[in-house]
C-alpha positions in Angstrom: -42.0 -47.4 -64.7 -45.7 -46.7 -64.2 -45.8 -47.7 -60.5 -46.8 -44.8 -58.3 -48.4 -42.7 -61.1 -52.0 -41.6 -60.6 -54.5 -42.3 -63.4 -54.0 -39.0 -65.2 -50.2 -39.2 -65.0 -50.4 -42.8 -66.2 -52.4 -41.6 -69.2 -49.7 -39.1 -70.0 -46.9 -41.7 -69.6 -48.5 -44.3 -71.8 -49.8 -42.0 -74.6 -46.6 -42.1 -76.8 -47.9 -41.4 -80.2 -49.4 -38.2 -81.8 -49.8 -34.8 -80.3 -50.4 -34.7 -76.5 -51.4 -31.6 -74.5 -51.1 -31.8 -70.7 -52.8 -29.0 -68.7 -51.0 -29.3 -65.4 -51.9 -27.3 -62.3 -49.3 -26.2 -59.7 -47.9 -29.1 -57.7 -49.6 -31.8 -59.8 -46.5 -33.7 -60.7 -46.1 -32.6 -64.3 -42.3 -33.2 -64.4 -42.9 -36.7 -63.0 -45.5 -37.4 -65.6 -43.5 -36.2 -68.6 -40.2 -37.8 -67.5 -41.9 -41.1 -67.0 -43.5 -40.7 -70.4 -40.1 -40.3 -72.0 -38.5 -43.1 -70.0 -41.5 -45.4 -70.6 -41.2 -44.7 -74.4 -37.5 -45.5 -74.3 -37.9 -48.7 -72.2 -40.8 -49.8 -74.5 -38.6 -49.4 -77.5 -40.9 -46.7 -79.0 -38.2 -44.0 -78.7 -34.5 -44.1 -79.2 -33.0 -41.9 -76.5 -30.9 -39.8 -78.9 -34.0 -39.0 -81.0 -35.8 -37.3 -78.1 -35.5 -33.5 -77.4 -37.1 -32.1 -74.2 -37.0 -28.3 -73.9 -37.9 -26.1 -71.0 -37.2 -22.5 -70.0 -34.5 -22.5 -67.3 -31.2 -24.3 -67.0 -32.2 -25.4 -63.5 -35.4 -27.0 -64.8 -33.5 -28.7 -67.6 -30.9 -30.0 -65.2 -33.6 -31.4 -62.9 -35.3 -33.1 -65.8 -32.0 -34.5 -67.0 -31.3 -36.0 -63.5 -34.7 -37.6 -63.3 -34.4 -39.2 -66.7 -31.0 -40.6 -65.8 -32.4 -42.2 -62.7 -35.2 -43.7 -64.9 -32.7 -45.2 -67.3 -33.1 -42.7 -70.1 -29.9 -40.8 -69.7 -29.3 -40.4 -73.5 -32.3 -38.0 -73.9 -31.3 -34.4 -74.7 -32.8 -32.0 -72.2 -32.1 -28.3 -72.9 -33.5 -24.8 -72.8 -34.7 -23.4 -76.1 -31.6 -21.2 -76.3 -29.1 -24.0 -75.4 -30.6 -26.3 -78.0 -30.6 -23.6 -80.7 -27.0 -22.5 -79.8 -25.7 -26.1 -80.1 -27.3 -26.4 -83.6 -26.2 -23.0 -84.7 -22.5 -23.7 -83.7 -22.6 -27.1 -85.4 -24.1 -25.9 -88.7 -22.4 -22.4 -88.9 -19.5 -23.5 -91.2 -21.9 -25.2 -93.6 -24.7 -22.7 -93.6 -22.8 -19.4 -93.3 -19.1 -20.0 -93.1 -16.3 -17.8 -91.7 -15.5 -17.1 -88.1 -18.3 -17.8 -85.7 -19.6 -14.7 -83.8 -19.0 -14.6 -80.0 -22.0 -14.8 -77.7 -22.8 -11.6 -75.8 -24.1 -12.8 -72.4 -24.8 -9.4 -71.0 -26.3 -6.6 -73.1 -26.2 -3.7 -70.6 -22.9 -2.1 -71.6 -23.5 -2.3 -75.3 -27.1 -1.0 -75.1 -25.8 1.9 -72.9 -23.2 2.6 -75.6 -25.8 2.5 -78.3 -27.9 5.0 -76.3 -24.9 7.3 -75.9 -24.3 7.2 -79.6 -27.9 8.3 -80.1 -27.3 11.1 -77.6 -29.7 9.4 -75.2 -28.5 8.9 -71.6 -29.9 5.8 -70.0 -30.0 5.7 -66.2 -30.1 2.4 -64.5 -33.9 2.0 -64.6 -34.1 3.4 -68.1 -31.4 1.0 -69.3 -33.3 -1.9 -67.9 -36.5 -0.8 -69.7 -34.6 -0.3 -72.9 -33.1 -3.9 -72.6 -36.6 -5.2 -72.1 -38.0 -3.5 -75.1 -35.2 -4.7 -77.4 -35.6 -8.3 -76.2 -39.4 -8.1 -76.6 -39.0 -6.7 -80.1 -36.6 -9.5 -81.1 -38.7 -12.4 -79.7 -41.8 -11.0 -81.5 -39.6 -10.7 -84.6 -39.9 -7.0 -85.0 -37.0 -5.2 -86.7 -35.8 -1.7 -85.5 -37.7 -0.1 -88.4 -40.9 -2.0 -87.6 -40.8 -1.6 -83.8 -42.9 1.6 -83.5 -45.7 0.2 -85.7 -45.6 -3.2 -83.9 -45.9 -1.4 -80.5 -48.8 0.6 -81.7 -50.6 -2.4 -83.1 -50.0 -4.6 -80.0 -51.3 -1.9 -77.6 -48.1 -2.3 -75.6 -47.4 0.4 -73.0 -43.9 1.3 -74.1 -41.7 2.9 -71.4 -40.4 5.6 -73.7 -40.9 7.2 -77.1 -40.9 4.2 -79.6 -38.9 6.3 -82.1 -36.1 6.7 -79.6 -36.2 3.0 -78.7 -36.1 2.2 -82.5 -32.9 4.3 -82.9 -31.1 2.7 -79.9 -32.2 -0.7 -81.1 -30.8 -0.1 -84.6 -27.5 1.2 -83.2 -27.2 -1.7 -80.8 -27.7 -4.2 -83.7 -25.0 -2.3 -85.8 -22.5 -2.4 -82.9 -23.0 -6.1 -82.6 -22.4 -6.8 -86.2 -19.3 -4.6 -86.3 -17.8 -6.4 -83.4 -18.8 -10.0 -84.4 -21.2 -10.5 -81.5 -24.6 -12.1 -81.2 -27.0 -12.1 -78.2 -29.4 -14.8 -77.0 -32.3 -13.6 -79.1 -30.0 -13.7 -82.2 -29.3 -17.4 -81.4 -33.0 -18.2 -81.9 -33.4 -15.8 -84.9 -30.3 -17.2 -86.7 -31.3 -20.8 -86.1 -34.8 -20.1 -87.4 -33.3 -18.4 -90.5 -31.0 -21.3 -91.2 -33.7 -23.9 -90.9 -36.0 -21.8 -93.1 -33.5 -21.1 -95.8 -31.7 -24.5 -95.8 -34.1 -27.4 -96.1 -31.1 -29.8 -96.2 -30.0 -28.7 -92.7 -33.6 -28.8 -91.4 -33.9 -32.4 -92.7 -30.7 -33.3 -90.9 -32.1 -32.0 -87.6 -35.5 -33.7 -88.1 -33.8 -37.0 -88.7 -31.9 -36.5 -85.5 -34.8 -35.4 -83.3 -38.1 -37.2 -83.9 -40.0 -36.7 -80.6 -40.4 -33.5 -78.7 -41.5 -32.5 -75.2 -42.0 -28.8 -74.3 -42.4 -27.9 -70.6 -43.9 -24.6 -69.4 -45.6 -24.2 -72.8 -47.6 -21.3 -71.6 -44.4 -19.2 -71.6 -43.3 -19.7 -75.3 -42.8 -16.6 -77.4 -43.7 -16.4 -81.1 -40.1 -16.9 -82.0 -39.7 -20.0 -79.8 -43.0 -21.4 -81.3 -41.6 -20.8 -84.8 -38.4 -22.7 -83.9 -40.5 -25.6 -82.5 -42.5 -25.7 -85.7 -39.3 -25.9 -87.8 -38.0 -28.7 -85.7 -41.2 -30.6 -86.1 -41.8 -30.1 -89.8 -44.9 -32.0 -90.9 -44.7 -34.4 -87.9 -46.9 -34.3 -84.8 -44.9 -36.3 -82.2 -44.9 -33.5 -79.6 -46.1 -33.4 -76.0 -46.7 -29.9 -74.6 -47.2 -29.2 -70.9 -48.4 -26.0 -69.2 -50.8 -24.0 -67.1 -52.4 -20.8 -68.4 -52.9 -19.7 -64.8 -49.2 -19.5 -64.4 -48.5 -17.2 -67.4 -46.4 -14.4 -65.7 -43.9 -13.4 -68.4 -46.0 -11.6 -71.0 -43.7 -8.6 -70.8 -41.0 -10.8 -72.4 -43.2 -11.8 -75.3 -44.5 -15.0 -73.7 -48.2 -15.9 -74.5 -50.5 -18.7 -73.4 -52.2 -18.6 -76.8 -50.1 -21.5 -78.2 -51.2 -23.7 -75.2 -54.8 -22.6 -75.4 -55.0 -23.1 -79.2 -53.1 -26.4 -79.2 -56.3 -28.5 -79.8 -57.4 -26.1 -82.5 -54.1 -26.6 -84.3 -54.1 -30.4 -83.6 -57.7 -31.5 -83.5 -56.7 -35.1 -82.9 -54.5 -34.3 -79.9 -54.9 -36.1 -76.6 -55.8 -33.7 -73.8 -55.0 -34.7 -70.2 -55.7 -32.5 -67.1 -53.6 -32.9 -64.0 -55.4 -31.5 -61.0 -54.3 -33.7 -58.1 -52.1 -31.4 -56.0 -49.3 -33.3 -54.2 -47.5 -30.2 -53.0 -49.8 -28.2 -50.9 -52.2 -28.8 -48.0 -56.0 -28.5 -48.6 -55.9 -25.1 -46.8 -53.3 -23.7 -49.2 -55.0 -25.2 -52.2 -58.4 -23.8 -51.1 -56.9 -20.3 -51.0 -55.3 -20.7 -54.4 -58.5 -21.9 -55.9 -60.4 -19.0 -54.3 -57.8 -16.5 -55.8 -58.4 -17.8 -59.3 -62.1 -18.0 -58.9 -62.2 -14.2 -59.1 -60.0 -14.1 -62.2 -61.2 -12.9 -65.6 -60.1 -13.3 -69.2 -59.3 -16.2 -71.5 -56.7 -17.8 -69.2 -59.3 -17.8 -66.4 -61.7 -19.6 -68.6 -59.3 -22.5 -68.7 -58.3 -22.5 -65.0 -57.8 -25.8 -63.2 -59.6 -26.5 -59.9 -56.9 -28.2 -57.8 -57.6 -31.0 -55.4 -55.1 -31.5 -52.6 -53.8 -35.0 -51.9 -52.1 -34.1 -48.7 -53.2 -34.2 -45.1 -54.7 -31.1 -43.6 -52.3 -28.4 -42.3 -52.5 -25.0 -40.7 -54.7 -22.3 -42.1 -53.0 -19.6 -44.1 -52.5 -16.5 -42.0 -52.8 -12.8 -42.8 -51.0 -10.1 -40.9 -51.3 -6.3 -41.1 -48.6 -4.0 -39.9 -48.1 -0.3 -39.2 -45.1 0.1 -41.4 -42.5 -1.9 -43.5 -39.9 -2.2 -40.7 -42.5 -3.7 -38.4 -43.6 -6.1 -41.2 -39.9 -7.2 -41.8 -39.2 -7.6 -38.1 -42.4 -9.7 -37.5 -41.5 -11.9 -40.5 -38.0 -12.6 -39.1 -39.5 -13.4 -35.7 -41.9 -15.9 -37.2 -39.2 -17.5 -39.2 -37.1 -18.0 -36.0 -40.1 -19.7 -34.5 -40.3 -22.0 -37.4 -36.6 -22.8 -37.1 -37.0 -23.9 -33.5 -36.0 -27.6 -33.3 -38.6 -30.2 -32.6 -36.7 -31.3 -29.5 -37.3 -27.8 -28.1 -41.0 -27.9 -28.9 -40.8 -26.0 -32.3 -41.8 -27.0 -35.8 -38.2 -27.6 -36.8 -38.5 -26.4 -40.4 -35.1 -26.2 -42.0 -33.9 -22.8 -43.2 -33.6 -24.0 -46.8 -37.4 -24.9 -46.7 -38.5 -21.3 -45.9 -38.9 -18.5 -48.4 -39.7 -14.8 -48.3 -41.2 -13.7 -51.6 -41.9 -10.1 -52.8 -43.0 -8.3 -56.0 -39.8 -6.3 -56.8 -36.2 -7.0 -55.9 -35.9 -3.6 -54.1 -38.1 -5.0 -51.3 -35.4 -7.5 -50.3 -33.2 -4.9 -48.5 -35.3 -4.5 -45.4 -35.8 -8.3 -45.0 -32.0 -8.9 -45.4 -31.5 -6.5 -42.5 -34.3 -8.0 -40.4 -33.0 -11.6 -40.9 -29.4 -10.6 -40.3 -30.4 -8.8 -37.0 -32.3 -11.9 -35.9 -29.2 -14.1 -36.7 -31.1 -16.1 -39.4 -29.0 -17.3 -42.4 -30.4 -16.4 -45.8 -29.6 -16.6 -49.5 -30.7 -14.3 -52.3 -31.9 -15.9 -55.5 -30.0 -14.3 -58.3 -27.0 -13.3 -56.1 -23.5 -14.9 -56.3 -23.7 -18.1 -58.3 -23.0 -21.3 -56.3 -20.3 -22.6 -58.7 -18.6 -19.2 -58.7 -17.9 -19.3 -55.0 -14.3 -19.5 -54.0 -14.7 -22.6 -51.8 -16.7 -24.4 -54.5 -14.0 -23.7 -57.1 -11.3 -24.9 -54.7 -13.4 -28.0 -53.9 -13.8 -28.7 -57.7 -10.1 -28.4 -58.2 -9.4 -30.9 -55.4 -12.0 -33.4 -56.7 -10.6 -33.2 -60.2 -7.1 -33.8 -58.9 -8.3 -36.8 -56.9 -10.2 -38.2 -59.9 -7.1 -38.0 -62.1 -5.0 -39.6 -59.4 -7.6 -42.4 -59.2 -6.4 -45.3 -57.1 -3.1 -43.5 -56.1 -4.9 -40.8 -54.1 -4.8 -41.8 -50.4 -7.3 -39.3 -49.2 -9.9 -40.7 -51.6 -9.0 -44.3 -50.9 -9.8 -44.0 -47.2 -13.5 -43.4 -48.0 -16.2 -46.1 -48.3 -18.5 -45.3 -51.2 -18.6 -42.3 -53.4 -20.1 -39.9 -50.8 -17.5 -40.8 -48.2 -14.8 -40.5 -50.9 -16.0 -37.0 -51.8 -16.0 -36.1 -48.1 -12.4 -37.4 -47.7 -11.2 -35.3 -50.6 -13.0 -32.2 -49.3 -11.4 -32.6 -45.9 -8.3 -31.1 -47.5 -10.2 -27.9 -48.2 -11.5 -27.6 -44.7 -14.7 -29.7 -44.7 -15.7 -31.4 -41.4 -18.7 -33.5 -40.8 -19.7 -31.4 -37.8 -20.6 -27.7 -38.5 -18.7 -24.9 -37.0 -20.2 -22.9 -34.1 -22.1 -19.7 -34.9 -22.7 -18.1 -38.3 -20.9 -15.8 -40.7 -18.2 -16.5 -43.3 -17.0 -19.8 -41.7 -20.5 -21.2 -41.6 -21.3 -20.0 -45.1 -18.2 -21.9 -46.4 -19.2 -25.0 -44.5 -22.8 -24.9 -45.8 -21.5 -24.7 -49.4 -19.2 -27.7 -48.9 -22.0 -29.6 -47.2 -24.2 -29.0 -50.2 -21.5 -30.8 -52.3 -21.4 -33.7 -49.9 -25.2 -34.0 -50.0 -25.1 -33.9 -53.8 -22.6 -36.8 -53.7 -25.0 -38.8 -51.5 -27.9 -38.2 -53.9 -25.7 -39.1 -56.8 -24.6 -42.3 -55.2 -28.2 -43.3 -54.4 -29.2 -42.8 -58.1 -26.0 -44.4 -59.5 -24.6 -46.9 -57.0 -21.9 -48.0 -59.4 -20.6 -44.4 -60.0 -17.0 -43.5 -59.3 -15.4 -40.2 -58.5 -14.8 -39.3 -62.1 -18.5 -39.7 -62.8 -19.3 -37.2 -60.0 -16.7 -34.7 -61.3 -18.4 -34.9 -64.7 -21.8 -34.3 -63.0 -20.4 -31.2 -61.3 -19.1 -29.9 -64.6 -22.4 -30.4 -66.2 -24.3 -28.7 -63.4 -21.8 -25.8 -63.4 -22.3 -25.3 -67.1 -26.1 -25.3 -66.5 -25.8 -23.3 -63.2 -27.9 -26.1 -61.6 -26.8 -25.6 -58.0 -27.6 -27.9 -55.1 -29.6 -26.6 -52.1 -27.7 -24.4 -49.7 -29.0 -24.0 -46.1 -30.5 -20.6 -45.6 -33.9 -18.8 -45.9 -34.5 -17.9 -49.5 -35.2 -14.3 -50.5 -36.7 -14.0 -54.0 -39.1 -12.2 -56.2 -42.4 -13.8 -57.3 -41.0 -14.2 -60.8 -37.8 -15.8 -59.6 -39.7 -18.3 -57.4 -41.5 -19.8 -60.4 -40.9 -23.5 -60.5 -39.7 -23.7 -56.9 -41.4 -24.8 -53.6 -40.8 -24.6 -49.9 -42.4 -25.9 -46.7 -43.1 -22.4 -45.5 -43.6 -19.3 -47.6 -44.0 -15.7 -46.5 -45.6 -13.4 -49.1 -44.8 -9.8 -48.1 -45.6 -6.3 -49.2 -49.1 -7.3 -50.5 -50.6 -3.8 -51.0 -52.4 -2.2 -53.9 -49.8 -0.4 -55.9 -47.3 -3.2 -55.3 -49.5 -6.2 -56.2 -51.0 -5.3 -58.6 -48.1 -3.0 -59.3 -48.8 0.6 -60.1 -47.9 0.4 -63.8 -50.4 -2.5 -64.4 -53.2 -0.6 -66.0 -55.1 -2.7 -68.5 -57.4 -5.6 -67.5 -54.9 -8.1 -69.0 -52.0 -6.6 -67.0 -54.1 -6.7 -63.8 -55.0 -10.4 -64.4 -51.3 -11.2 -64.9 -50.6 -9.6 -61.5 -53.3 -11.9 -60.0 -51.6 -14.9 -61.6 -48.3 -13.7 -60.1 -49.8 -13.9 -56.6 -51.3 -17.3 -57.5 -47.8 -18.5 -58.3 -46.6 -17.2 -55.0 -49.3 -18.9 -53.0 -48.8 -22.3 -54.8 -45.1 -22.3 -53.8 -46.1 -23.2 -50.2 -46.4 -26.8 -49.1 -47.6 -26.4 -45.5 -47.2 -22.9 -43.9 -48.4 -19.8 -45.8 -48.2 -16.3 -44.3 -49.4 -13.2 -46.2 -48.7 -9.7 -44.9 -48.8 -6.0 -45.8 -47.9 -2.7 -44.2 -50.1 0.4 -44.0 -47.2 2.8 -44.3 -43.8 2.7 -45.7 -41.9 4.3 -42.8 -42.5 4.5 -39.0 -44.8 7.4 -38.4 -45.7 7.7 -42.0 -49.3 8.2 -43.2 -51.2 4.9 -43.1 -52.7 5.3 -46.5 -52.1 1.9 -48.0 -54.7 -0.9 -48.3 -54.3 -4.6 -48.7 -54.1 -6.0 -52.2 -57.5 -6.1 -53.9 -56.7 -9.7 -54.8 -57.1 -10.7 -51.1 -60.7 -9.4 -51.0 -62.9 -12.3 -50.3 -59.9 -14.4 -49.1 -58.7 -12.6 -45.9 -60.9 -12.6 -42.8 -63.0 -9.5 -42.5 -63.0 -8.5 -46.1 -66.5 -7.7 -47.4 -66.9 -10.5 -49.9 -65.5 -13.0 -47.4 -68.3 -12.0 -44.9 -70.9 -12.3 -47.7 -69.7 -15.8 -48.5 -70.0 -16.7 -44.8 -66.6 -18.5 -44.7 -64.7 -16.4 -42.1 -62.4 -17.9 -39.5 -59.2 -18.6 -41.5 -56.1 -17.2 -39.8 -56.0 -13.9 -38.0 -55.2 -10.3 -38.6 -52.4 -8.6 -36.6 -52.9 -4.9 -36.5 -50.7 -2.1 -35.4 -47.0 -2.3 -34.6 -45.1 -5.6 -34.2 -45.4 -7.3 -30.8 -42.8 -6.0 -28.3 -41.8 -3.2 -30.7 -42.3 0.5 -29.7 -43.8 2.6 -32.5 -41.4 5.1 -33.9 -42.4 8.6 -34.9 -41.6 10.3 -38.1 -37.9 11.0 -38.8 -37.2 14.6 -39.7 -34.2 15.8 -41.8 -31.6 17.2 -39.3 -30.9 20.0 -41.8 -34.2 21.2 -43.2 -36.7 19.4 -41.0 -38.6 17.6 -43.9 -40.0 14.1 -43.0 -37.7 11.5 -44.4 -39.1 8.4 -46.3 -36.2 7.0 -48.4 -34.0 4.3 -46.9 -30.7 6.1 -47.6 -32.1 9.4 -46.3 -33.3 7.7 -43.1 -29.9 6.2 -42.6 -28.2 9.6 -43.1 -31.0 11.4 -41.2 -31.0 14.1 -43.9 -32.4 14.7 -47.4 -30.3 13.5 -50.2 -29.9 17.1 -51.6 -29.2 18.7 -48.2 -25.5 19.7 -47.5 -23.4 16.9 -46.0 -21.3 17.4 -42.9 -19.2 14.3 -43.5 -15.7 14.0 -42.1 -14.0 12.9 -45.3 -10.8 11.8 -43.5 -12.7 9.6 -41.1 -14.8 8.2 -44.0 -11.6 7.1 -45.8 -10.1 5.7 -42.7 -13.2 3.5 -42.1 -13.2 2.4 -45.8 -9.6 1.2 -45.5 -10.4 -0.5 -42.2 -13.5 -2.2 -43.7 -11.4 -3.5 -46.7 -8.9 -5.1 -44.3 -11.6 -6.7 -42.1 -13.5 -8.0 -45.1 -10.4 -9.7 -46.4 -9.7 -11.2 -43.0 -13.2 -12.6 -42.8 -13.4 -13.7 -46.5 -16.4 -11.6 -47.1 -17.2 -8.8 -49.6 -16.7 -5.3 -48.2 -20.4 -4.4 -48.2 -21.1 -7.4 -45.9 -19.1 -5.6 -43.2 -20.8 -2.2 -43.7 -22.2 -0.5 -46.7 -20.9 2.9 -47.9 -24.2 4.5 -46.8 -23.6 3.2 -43.2 -20.0 4.5 -43.1 -21.2 7.8 -44.5 -23.8 8.1 -41.7 -21.1 7.4 -39.1 -18.8 9.9 -40.7 -21.5 12.6 -40.8 -22.4 12.2 -37.1 -19.4 10.5 -35.4 -20.6 8.6 -32.3 -18.7 8.8 -29.0 -20.5 5.9 -27.3 -21.8 2.5 -28.1 -25.4 3.8 -27.5 -24.9 6.5 -30.1 -23.4 4.1 -32.5 -26.3 1.6 -32.1 -28.7 4.3 -33.2 -27.2 4.4 -36.7 -29.2 2.3 -39.2 -27.2 -0.6 -40.4 -25.4 -1.2 -37.0 -27.3 -4.1 -35.5 -26.5 -5.9 -32.3 -24.2 -8.5 -33.9 -22.1 -5.9 -35.7 -22.0 -3.7 -32.6 -20.5 -6.5 -30.6 -18.0 -7.4 -33.3 -17.0 -4.0 -34.7 -18.2 -1.4 -32.2 -15.0 -0.9 -30.3 -13.0 -0.6 -33.5 -15.4 1.9 -35.0 -15.4 4.1 -31.9 -11.6 4.1 -31.9 -11.6 5.2 -35.5 -14.1 8.0 -34.7 -11.9 9.1 -31.8 -8.7 9.0 -33.8 -7.3 6.4 -31.4 -5.3 3.1 -32.1 -7.5 0.1 -32.8 -8.1 -2.1 -29.7 -6.8 -5.7 -29.6 -9.6 -8.1 -30.6 -10.3 -11.7 -29.9 -9.0 -14.4 -32.2 -11.4 -14.6 -35.1 -11.1 -18.4 -35.1 -12.3 -18.7 -31.5 -15.8 -20.0 -30.8 -16.9 -16.6 -29.4 -15.6 -14.7 -32.4 -17.3 -17.1 -34.8 -20.6 -16.8 -33.0 -20.5 -13.1 -33.5 -19.3 -13.4 -37.1 -20.2 -10.6 -39.5 -23.8 -10.5 -40.7 -24.9 -9.3 -44.1 -25.8 -5.6 -44.3 -29.1 -4.6 -45.8 -28.0 -2.4 -48.6 -26.1 -4.1 -51.5 
C-alpha cells in the first residue's frame, strides 16, 4: 500500500489520526496520496470503509477517486461531491425532519430566474441572465438572504454587475416561485441540510455515528456554506484531512475562498502539515515557467505559494508566438497540432489527439479554433458540450449491454468473447462496433470513437477487477452515467481555463493571452488581478511536455494592432524587459506577423455602408448587423430544409452541416461558382467538396445532383466537419 510513494506522500498516507493539512502543488500526486491514506487506514483496521466520507468538487473527480479506492481494496468508502452527499442525507431525513412531499430538484435555474425577472419588470438578456444567476448563487453560498443581499455586497466590496436593489427583488421573487412550485436548487440542498443538522441534534448525531473520518479535496475552493456543513458533519471531532493549493484558487466569484485552507493550522494548532512539491506531471521547463509566473504574484495566497520541483526528464522549452490577428493565431495553432499528431513512423511526435488541449479565457473564443481545426481535418471535442452518456450511440450500447447482462450465459454474442473486454466488444458488435476504425472522419468516425471509449473502459475495468463479469461492468457504467464520469474520447480538447482545472494533457496550447483577456477587462482590484494570474498558472500546469502560449495583436485581419501580450508574461517570454534584466533569455521563440504561408488580409468593409467590420457574424455576412438585408428568403428556406435532410442522413445536428449565419450569407449573395462559394466564411475545403454542388444547384434553382454513396470510403473521408458557430 505504501510502495511507490515518495517520503511526503508516505507521511500523508500513514498519518491516520488527528487533523491533517496537505498543501499540494499542481501535479504532485495529491489524489494518489489521499487515496492511499484512506486505503491504508482501511487495510490497517483503523477505518471501517463505511465510516469514511471523502468529498470533492466535481462528479468527475469523485468518480476518479472512487475508482482508485476500489482498485486499492477500499471500495466501500463514500466518495461524493458536497452537493451529492448533502442531497443524499436530505432525502433520507426529510420525512423525519420536515415531513410531507419532498421538493423536486431544480437542475437548471435559467428559466425560473428569467421568469422572476419578468415579474419584477426586469428583462434579462442572455449575458444579464448569466450575471443574475451568478449573483443569486453567490448570495446563497455566502448565506445572504434577499433582504440582506445589498448590505452584504456593500460590506464585501463585491463589484456587483447591476443595481443590488434590483438583484434583491429578482432573488426574492425567484425564491417565492420555487416555494410555490415545490422546487429546490443545489444551493438549497446545502442550506436545508445545514438547517436540519443545526436544528435537530438527534439527526446530526446519527450522521456523526455513520461518518467518523473525513477527507476534503480542493479545500481552497470551499465556500462559507460548505465549510459550515463540514463543521456540522465533524461536530467536536478532528478526524479530518484537507488537501489544497492556495495558488489554484480560481473560483472566488462563486464564493470560494482559500481562507479556510490558510487558516487551518490556526483553527487546529495540533494539525500535521505536509507539503507536496515534487511535480510528477510536467517537465522541468514547464515547471520553471510555472514557478516564475507565481514568483511575481502578490497577496496572501502568494505568501503560501509552493516552489515545485519537477521529477521528469527534461523536455522542450515552452514556446511563445505572436500573430497579426486572431484568425492567423487559430490557423497556426491548428497547423502545429497537426504536426504533433504526425505518427512516429512518419518522423513526427505521434501525440494522440486526446492528449492535446487548446485552452482560452472565455468560451466565446472557441469558435475560431473550432473552425480552424475543422478546416485542418483535426477531430476535437468541446468540454461542456453534449454529455458522453447522452449520445445516441452510447445509449444504444448501454441498452445492448444491459440486455446481454440479463441474458447471462444464454447470450451467444457475449459467450463468444474471452474475458470481460472481449465480451463487451462482442456485444457492441451488434451496434456497429468494429476493432478497426472506419476511414476518414465525420459522424461515422465520431460514433466509432465513442464505442471505442467504452471498450477501452472495459479493458481498464478488467485490469482492476479481473474477476468482474458483464453485470459488474453494466453497474459501473450506470454509476459513471449518474456522476457524468465519462471515459476519454479521441479528439483535441477545447476548453476554458476554468473548465480545465483538474485535467492534464501531453500538449497544451494557451491562446488569446492579451491584456484585456488575461487579466480580463473587468478584473479591477488587486485581488481580482491576482486571481487572473492564478488562472494562467492553472493553465500552464495542465501541460506535461509541450506548452505553447500565443496572442494576436488585432482581432480581425487588417485591424489596428493595438493589443499587447498579457502582463503576466513579462519576465517570462523572451525579449520582455524584466526577462532581459534577469539575463535568462533563450527560451522558445517569438513568431511575428502573419502565419507562415498565409497572405495577410486587409480590412473587410460593409458592402452597404462601407464601415470596417469586426464582429464574426458581420464578417460572415459582409455587412453591419443593422444594415438592410438583401437575403433571398425563398432560397434561405430551401437551404434550411435541405440542411435538415442532410443532417438526418449523416446523424449530425443541423448546425454541424452549416449554421444559420452561413446559410444567411449564401442567401444574401447567392454564388454562381465554386470559387464564389468558397469565399463565404464557414464554407471550408471539406464542406465545399461534400456540399458545394448541392448548394450551387439550390442557388440556381436546379434539381440536386446525384451524389456518391455516403457509406463509401471517399464519402466518409469527406464527411461533414463541425461548423464554427454553435
